[in-house]
PDB file of C-alpha atoms in Angstrom:
ATOM      1  CA  UNK A 516     131.175  92.746 101.010  1.00  0.00           C
ATOM      2  CA  UNK A 517     129.931  90.815 104.008  1.00  0.00           C
ATOM      3  CA  UNK A 518     126.492  89.568 104.931  1.00  0.00           C
ATOM      4  CA  UNK A 519     124.139  87.770 102.635  1.00  0.00           C
ATOM      5  CA  UNK A 520     122.765  88.367  99.184  1.00  0.00           C
ATOM      6  CA  UNK A 521     119.237  87.844  98.004  1.00  0.00           C
ATOM      7  CA  UNK A 522     119.430  87.185  94.271  1.00  0.00           C
ATOM      8  CA  UNK A 523     118.245  83.840  92.979  1.00  0.00           C
ATOM      9  CA  UNK A 524     119.972  83.528  89.600  1.00  0.00           C
ATOM     10  CA  UNK A 525     118.577  81.057  87.079  1.00  0.00           C
ATOM     11  CA  UNK A 526     121.913  80.133  85.550  1.00  0.00           C
ATOM     12  CA  UNK A 527     124.015  80.246  88.723  1.00  0.00           C
ATOM     13  CA  UNK A 528     122.483  78.222  91.547  1.00  0.00           C
ATOM     14  CA  UNK A 529     124.474  79.903  94.303  1.00  0.00           C
ATOM     15  CA  UNK A 530     122.624  79.527  97.592  1.00  0.00           C
ATOM     16  CA  UNK A 531     125.510  80.063 100.008  1.00  0.00           C
ATOM     17  CA  UNK A 532     124.500  81.864 103.194  1.00  0.00           C
ATOM     18  CA  UNK A 533     127.438  84.262 102.888  1.00  0.00           C
ATOM     19  CA  UNK A 534     126.084  85.390  99.498  1.00  0.00           C
ATOM     20  CA  UNK A 535     122.752  86.548 100.857  1.00  0.00           C
ATOM     21  CA  UNK A 536     122.964  90.292 101.494  1.00  0.00           C
ATOM     22  CA  UNK A 537     120.808  91.290 104.459  1.00  0.00           C
ATOM     23  CA  UNK A 538     119.365  94.774 104.776  1.00  0.00           C
ATOM     24  CA  UNK A 539     116.080  96.342 105.900  1.00  0.00           C
ATOM     25  CA  UNK A 540     114.224  94.924 102.882  1.00  0.00           C
ATOM     26  CA  UNK A 541     114.715  91.303 103.882  1.00  0.00           C
ATOM     27  CA  UNK A 542     115.857  91.451 107.524  1.00  0.00           C
ATOM     28  CA  UNK A 543     112.470  90.319 108.830  1.00  0.00           C
ATOM     29  CA  UNK A 544     112.555  87.175 106.682  1.00  0.00           C
ATOM     30  CA  UNK A 545     116.198  86.450 107.454  1.00  0.00           C
ATOM     31  CA  UNK A 546     115.649  86.726 111.205  1.00  0.00           C
ATOM     32  CA  UNK A 547     112.542  84.544 111.086  1.00  0.00           C
ATOM     33  CA  UNK A 548     114.545  81.752 109.441  1.00  0.00           C
ATOM     34  CA  UNK A 549     117.082  81.959 112.261  1.00  0.00           C
ATOM     35  CA  UNK A 550     114.389  81.401 114.894  1.00  0.00           C
ATOM     36  CA  UNK A 551     113.998  77.777 113.837  1.00  0.00           C
ATOM     37  CA  UNK A 552     113.341  75.341 115.495  1.00  0.00           C
ATOM     38  CA  UNK A 553     111.296  77.625 117.777  1.00  0.00           C
ATOM     39  CA  UNK A 554     108.582  78.302 115.194  1.00  0.00           C
ATOM     40  CA  UNK A 555     105.018  78.640 116.473  1.00  0.00           C
ATOM     41  CA  UNK A 556     102.916  75.724 115.190  1.00  0.00           C
ATOM     42  CA  UNK A 557     106.004  74.355 113.407  1.00  0.00           C
ATOM     43  CA  UNK A 558     105.693  76.459 110.259  1.00  0.00           C
ATOM     44  CA  UNK A 559     106.545  79.873 108.834  1.00  0.00           C
ATOM     45  CA  UNK A 560     105.624  81.706 105.647  1.00  0.00           C
ATOM     46  CA  UNK A 561     107.959  83.934 103.612  1.00  0.00           C
ATOM     47  CA  UNK A 562     106.162  86.354 101.278  1.00  0.00           C
ATOM     48  CA  UNK A 563     108.093  87.937  98.439  1.00  0.00           C
ATOM     49  CA  UNK A 564     107.911  88.742  94.726  1.00  0.00           C
ATOM     50  CA  UNK A 565     109.699  86.777  92.029  1.00  0.00           C
ATOM     51  CA  UNK A 566     113.522  86.874  92.269  1.00  0.00           C
ATOM     52  CA  UNK A 567     113.435  88.421  95.748  1.00  0.00           C
ATOM     53  CA  UNK A 568     115.463  85.641  97.365  1.00  0.00           C
ATOM     54  CA  UNK A 569     112.796  83.333  98.799  1.00  0.00           C
ATOM     55  CA  UNK A 570     114.459  80.270  97.286  1.00  0.00           C
ATOM     56  CA  UNK A 571     117.857  81.415  98.538  1.00  0.00           C
ATOM     57  CA  UNK A 572     116.534  81.656 102.096  1.00  0.00           C
ATOM     58  CA  UNK A 573     114.794  78.304 101.667  1.00  0.00           C
ATOM     59  CA  UNK A 574     118.058  76.661 100.652  1.00  0.00           C
ATOM     60  CA  UNK A 575     119.891  78.213 103.603  1.00  0.00           C
ATOM     61  CA  UNK A 576     117.246  76.765 105.926  1.00  0.00           C
ATOM     62  CA  UNK A 577     117.336  73.437 104.068  1.00  0.00           C
ATOM     63  CA  UNK A 578     121.032  73.108 104.864  1.00  0.00           C
ATOM     64  CA  UNK A 579     120.598  74.109 108.512  1.00  0.00           C
ATOM     65  CA  UNK A 580     117.601  71.862 109.146  1.00  0.00           C
ATOM     66  CA  UNK A 581     118.397  68.945 106.825  1.00  0.00           C
ATOM     67  CA  UNK A 582     115.116  69.593 105.010  1.00  0.00           C
ATOM     68  CA  UNK A 583     113.692  68.512 101.683  1.00  0.00           C
ATOM     69  CA  UNK A 584     112.429  71.033  99.121  1.00  0.00           C
ATOM     70  CA  UNK A 585     109.213  70.548  97.155  1.00  0.00           C
ATOM     71  CA  UNK A 586     108.271  73.059  94.451  1.00  0.00           C
ATOM     72  CA  UNK A 587     104.642  73.548  93.455  1.00  0.00           C
ATOM     73  CA  UNK A 588     105.765  74.956  90.099  1.00  0.00           C
ATOM     74  CA  UNK A 589     106.933  71.449  89.153  1.00  0.00           C
ATOM     75  CA  UNK A 590     103.500  69.764  88.909  1.00  0.00           C
ATOM     76  CA  UNK A 591     104.223  68.264  92.291  1.00  0.00           C
ATOM     77  CA  UNK A 592     102.087  65.452  93.660  1.00  0.00           C
ATOM     78  CA  UNK A 593     101.660  66.167  97.367  1.00  0.00           C
ATOM     79  CA  UNK A 594     101.707  62.425  98.030  1.00  0.00           C
ATOM     80  CA  UNK A 595     105.486  62.459  97.547  1.00  0.00           C
ATOM     81  CA  UNK A 596     106.038  64.709 100.597  1.00  0.00           C
ATOM     82  CA  UNK A 597     107.809  62.953 103.462  1.00  0.00           C
ATOM     83  CA  UNK A 598     106.153  64.182 106.654  1.00  0.00           C
ATOM     84  CA  UNK A 599     108.879  62.600 108.786  1.00  0.00           C
ATOM     85  CA  UNK A 600     111.365  65.182 107.523  1.00  0.00           C
ATOM     86  CA  UNK A 601     111.505  68.967 107.673  1.00  0.00           C
ATOM     87  CA  UNK A 602     110.542  70.407 104.316  1.00  0.00           C
ATOM     88  CA  UNK A 603     110.159  73.543 102.223  1.00  0.00           C
ATOM     89  CA  UNK A 604     107.023  74.009 100.150  1.00  0.00           C
ATOM     90  CA  UNK A 605     108.096  76.512  97.506  1.00  0.00           C
ATOM     91  CA  UNK A 606     105.642  78.573  95.430  1.00  0.00           C
ATOM     92  CA  UNK A 607     102.703  77.830  97.710  1.00  0.00           C
ATOM     93  CA  UNK A 608     100.575  80.256  95.679  1.00  0.00           C
ATOM     94  CA  UNK A 609     100.272  77.406  93.137  1.00  0.00           C
ATOM     95  CA  UNK A 610      98.449  75.141  95.594  1.00  0.00           C
ATOM     96  CA  UNK A 611      95.175  74.123  93.951  1.00  0.00           C
ATOM     97  CA  UNK A 612      91.871  74.162  95.786  1.00  0.00           C
ATOM     98  CA  UNK A 613      91.639  70.404  95.217  1.00  0.00           C
ATOM     99  CA  UNK A 614      94.899  69.912  97.151  1.00  0.00           C
ATOM    100  CA  UNK A 615      94.039  72.081 100.143  1.00  0.00           C
ATOM    101  CA  UNK A 616      92.607  69.264 102.247  1.00  0.00           C
ATOM    102  CA  UNK A 617      95.521  66.997 101.332  1.00  0.00           C
ATOM    103  CA  UNK A 618      98.004  69.646 102.443  1.00  0.00           C
ATOM    104  CA  UNK A 619      96.040  70.227 105.656  1.00  0.00           C
ATOM    105  CA  UNK A 620      96.513  66.553 106.556  1.00  0.00           C
ATOM    106  CA  UNK A 621     100.185  66.687 105.514  1.00  0.00           C
ATOM    107  CA  UNK A 622     100.709  69.640 107.833  1.00  0.00           C
ATOM    108  CA  UNK A 623      99.042  67.844 110.740  1.00  0.00           C
ATOM    109  CA  UNK A 624     101.160  64.733 110.165  1.00  0.00           C
ATOM    110  CA  UNK A 625     104.330  66.819 109.969  1.00  0.00           C
ATOM    111  CA  UNK A 626     103.440  68.686 113.174  1.00  0.00           C
ATOM    112  CA  UNK A 627     102.674  65.416 114.968  1.00  0.00           C
ATOM    113  CA  UNK A 628     106.059  64.120 113.832  1.00  0.00           C
ATOM    114  CA  UNK A 629     107.642  67.219 115.438  1.00  0.00           C
ATOM    115  CA  UNK A 630     108.997  68.411 112.094  1.00  0.00           C
ATOM    116  CA  UNK A 631     108.845  71.877 110.519  1.00  0.00           C
ATOM    117  CA  UNK A 632     107.610  73.434 107.277  1.00  0.00           C
ATOM    118  CA  UNK A 633     108.901  76.551 105.505  1.00  0.00           C
ATOM    119  CA  UNK A 634     106.377  77.937 103.022  1.00  0.00           C
ATOM    120  CA  UNK A 635     107.317  80.475 100.358  1.00  0.00           C
ATOM    121  CA  UNK A 636     104.895  82.339  98.145  1.00  0.00           C
ATOM    122  CA  UNK A 637     104.460  85.356  95.915  1.00  0.00           C
ATOM    123  CA  UNK A 638     101.624  87.276  97.536  1.00  0.00           C
ATOM    124  CA  UNK A 639     100.927  89.045  94.225  1.00  0.00           C
ATOM    125  CA  UNK A 640      99.897  85.628  92.875  1.00  0.00           C
ATOM    126  CA  UNK A 641      98.263  84.338  96.055  1.00  0.00           C
ATOM    127  CA  UNK A 642      94.491  84.561  96.135  1.00  0.00           C
ATOM    128  CA  UNK A 643      93.028  82.831  99.167  1.00  0.00           C
ATOM    129  CA  UNK A 644      92.635  79.506 100.904  1.00  0.00           C
ATOM    130  CA  UNK A 645      89.145  78.113 100.548  1.00  0.00           C
ATOM    131  CA  UNK A 646      89.306  75.318 103.127  1.00  0.00           C
ATOM    132  CA  UNK A 647      88.417  77.012 106.412  1.00  0.00           C
ATOM    133  CA  UNK A 648      90.423  74.652 108.633  1.00  0.00           C
ATOM    134  CA  UNK A 649      93.538  75.187 106.524  1.00  0.00           C
ATOM    135  CA  UNK A 650      92.963  78.935 106.318  1.00  0.00           C
ATOM    136  CA  UNK A 651      92.736  79.162 110.104  1.00  0.00           C
ATOM    137  CA  UNK A 652      95.904  77.126 110.580  1.00  0.00           C
ATOM    138  CA  UNK A 653      97.766  79.005 107.846  1.00  0.00           C
ATOM    139  CA  UNK A 654      96.886  82.361 109.424  1.00  0.00           C
ATOM    140  CA  UNK A 655      98.421  81.176 112.703  1.00  0.00           C
ATOM    141  CA  UNK A 656     101.848  80.672 111.115  1.00  0.00           C
ATOM    142  CA  UNK A 657     104.505  83.306 111.731  1.00  0.00           C
ATOM    143  CA  UNK A 658     105.282  85.158 108.525  1.00  0.00           C
ATOM    144  CA  UNK A 659     107.663  87.723 107.073  1.00  0.00           C
ATOM    145  CA  UNK A 660     107.684  89.873 103.950  1.00  0.00           C
ATOM    146  CA  UNK A 661     110.566  90.632 101.586  1.00  0.00           C
ATOM    147  CA  UNK A 662     110.045  94.224 100.472  1.00  0.00           C
ATOM    148  CA  UNK A 663     111.062  95.939  97.189  1.00  0.00           C
ATOM    149  CA  UNK A 664     114.808  96.660  97.000  1.00  0.00           C
ATOM    150  CA  UNK A 665     116.329 100.010  97.951  1.00  0.00           C
ATOM    151  CA  UNK A 666     119.449 101.532  96.355  1.00  0.00           C
ATOM    152  CA  UNK A 667     121.846  99.607  98.595  1.00  0.00           C
ATOM    153  CA  UNK A 668     120.250  96.283  97.764  1.00  0.00           C
ATOM    154  CA  UNK A 669     120.029  97.076  94.045  1.00  0.00           C
ATOM    155  CA  UNK A 670     123.734  97.883  94.083  1.00  0.00           C
ATOM    156  CA  UNK A 671     124.476  94.592  95.873  1.00  0.00           C
ATOM    157  CA  UNK A 672     122.385  92.612  93.385  1.00  0.00           C
ATOM    158  CA  UNK A 673     124.251  94.144  90.453  1.00  0.00           C
ATOM    159  CA  UNK A 674     127.657  93.432  92.021  1.00  0.00           C
ATOM    160  CA  UNK A 675     126.633  89.830  92.758  1.00  0.00           C
ATOM    161  CA  UNK A 676     125.200  89.243  89.298  1.00  0.00           C
ATOM    162  CA  UNK A 677     128.349  90.275  87.460  1.00  0.00           C
ATOM    163  CA  UNK A 678     130.596  88.578  89.999  1.00  0.00           C
ATOM    164  CA  UNK A 679     128.792  85.300  89.334  1.00  0.00           C
ATOM    165  CA  UNK A 680     129.256  85.865  85.602  1.00  0.00           C
ATOM    166  CA  UNK A 681     132.984  86.471  86.302  1.00  0.00           C
ATOM    167  CA  UNK A 682     132.728  89.936  84.768  1.00  0.00           C
ATOM    168  CA  UNK A 683     134.647  92.879  86.205  1.00  0.00           C
ATOM    169  CA  UNK A 684     132.553  96.052  86.197  1.00  0.00           C
ATOM    170  CA  UNK A 685     133.773  99.536  87.019  1.00  0.00           C
ATOM    171  CA  UNK A 686     132.066 100.871  90.208  1.00  0.00           C
ATOM    172  CA  UNK A 687     130.990 103.950  88.226  1.00  0.00           C
ATOM    173  CA  UNK A 688     129.137 101.674  85.795  1.00  0.00           C
ATOM    174  CA  UNK A 689     127.461  99.875  88.704  1.00  0.00           C
ATOM    175  CA  UNK A 690     126.339 103.212  90.130  1.00  0.00           C
ATOM    176  CA  UNK A 691     125.080 104.227  86.673  1.00  0.00           C
ATOM    177  CA  UNK A 692     122.975 101.057  86.396  1.00  0.00           C
ATOM    178  CA  UNK A 693     121.729 101.362  89.984  1.00  0.00           C
ATOM    179  CA  UNK A 694     120.247 104.794  89.298  1.00  0.00           C
ATOM    180  CA  UNK A 695     118.474 103.640  86.153  1.00  0.00           C
ATOM    181  CA  UNK A 696     116.957 100.240  86.911  1.00  0.00           C
ATOM    182  CA  UNK A 697     113.485  99.620  88.336  1.00  0.00           C
ATOM    183  CA  UNK A 698     113.042  98.814  92.033  1.00  0.00           C
ATOM    184  CA  UNK A 699     111.647  95.408  91.187  1.00  0.00           C
ATOM    185  CA  UNK A 700     113.561  92.132  91.620  1.00  0.00           C
ATOM    186  CA  UNK A 701     112.339  90.538  88.408  1.00  0.00           C
ATOM    187  CA  UNK A 702     112.938  93.698  86.368  1.00  0.00           C
ATOM    188  CA  UNK A 703     116.471  94.032  87.765  1.00  0.00           C
ATOM    189  CA  UNK A 704     117.292  90.446  86.869  1.00  0.00           C
ATOM    190  CA  UNK A 705     115.910  90.786  83.333  1.00  0.00           C
ATOM    191  CA  UNK A 706     117.727  94.087  82.797  1.00  0.00           C
ATOM    192  CA  UNK A 707     121.070  92.639  83.906  1.00  0.00           C
ATOM    193  CA  UNK A 708     120.580  89.556  81.732  1.00  0.00           C
ATOM    194  CA  UNK A 709     119.868  91.806  78.753  1.00  0.00           C
ATOM    195  CA  UNK A 710     123.032  93.816  79.407  1.00  0.00           C
ATOM    196  CA  UNK A 711     125.064  90.626  79.715  1.00  0.00           C
ATOM    197  CA  UNK A 712     123.616  89.154  76.503  1.00  0.00           C
ATOM    198  CA  UNK A 713     124.229  92.363  74.536  1.00  0.00           C
ATOM    199  CA  UNK A 714     127.801  92.457  75.769  1.00  0.00           C
ATOM    200  CA  UNK A 715     128.378  88.868  74.637  1.00  0.00           C
ATOM    201  CA  UNK A 716     126.654  89.374  71.288  1.00  0.00           C
ATOM    202  CA  UNK A 717     128.657  92.520  70.523  1.00  0.00           C
ATOM    203  CA  UNK A 718     131.866  91.311  72.173  1.00  0.00           C
ATOM    204  CA  UNK A 719     131.996  94.653  73.948  1.00  0.00           C
ATOM    205  CA  UNK A 720     132.990  95.604  77.476  1.00  0.00           C
ATOM    206  CA  UNK A 721     130.134  96.877  79.623  1.00  0.00           C
ATOM    207  CA  UNK A 722     130.684 100.611  80.050  1.00  0.00           C
ATOM    208  CA  UNK A 723     128.591 103.770  80.294  1.00  0.00           C
ATOM    209  CA  UNK A 724     128.948 104.522  76.540  1.00  0.00           C
ATOM    210  CA  UNK A 725     127.953 100.906  75.826  1.00  0.00           C
ATOM    211  CA  UNK A 726     124.827 101.251  77.976  1.00  0.00           C
ATOM    212  CA  UNK A 727     123.874 104.578  76.427  1.00  0.00           C
ATOM    213  CA  UNK A 728     124.210 103.027  72.977  1.00  0.00           C
ATOM    214  CA  UNK A 729     121.700 100.267  73.625  1.00  0.00           C
ATOM    215  CA  UNK A 730     119.332 101.799  76.177  1.00  0.00           C
ATOM    216  CA  UNK A 731     117.239 104.955  76.174  1.00  0.00           C
ATOM    217  CA  UNK A 732     117.504 106.082  79.788  1.00  0.00           C
TER     218      UNK A 732
END
């Protein structure tokens, strides 16, 4: 399978560009990353739900642009951001109102230093920006959305998940799972983890009879 794959696994930190599967669901975001360094106003925003591949794309861009990554889920102090380097600001939806003015100044410094910023956020968790100057600037950034997965992407995510776990799965079993999982990145990940854990606990090969035993489809 060629292309790129969009699954950000918690136990396997595999952010290789060749493992990011591109299709219509994430093409817009993938192409926007490739436009760097010709980003309008020096920044772009990638919108996507949890487990949709935002961090994978961010790490691909990090490698290409020699950027730093700062994650707002880690109780980050914005004062640690180096505005003389390109950087990713992950989970921007966690930016507090008290930090909006600080980030506005950080953006201006970064822009003046001719560096770039990649912002990722979950728009389901993103409310609004209260600081008008920052809101205006933020709305000027180019942006792209990662959409819910279709059957082809679900199939690719399942293949990638079990490949990373070094588990061989019959293609018929993959097709069986594909038809029965939700079209939601987080739900897919949790479902596959549950299958994997049940297989380990029961020391049983993952098969259609195994799945029918433990799940009410």
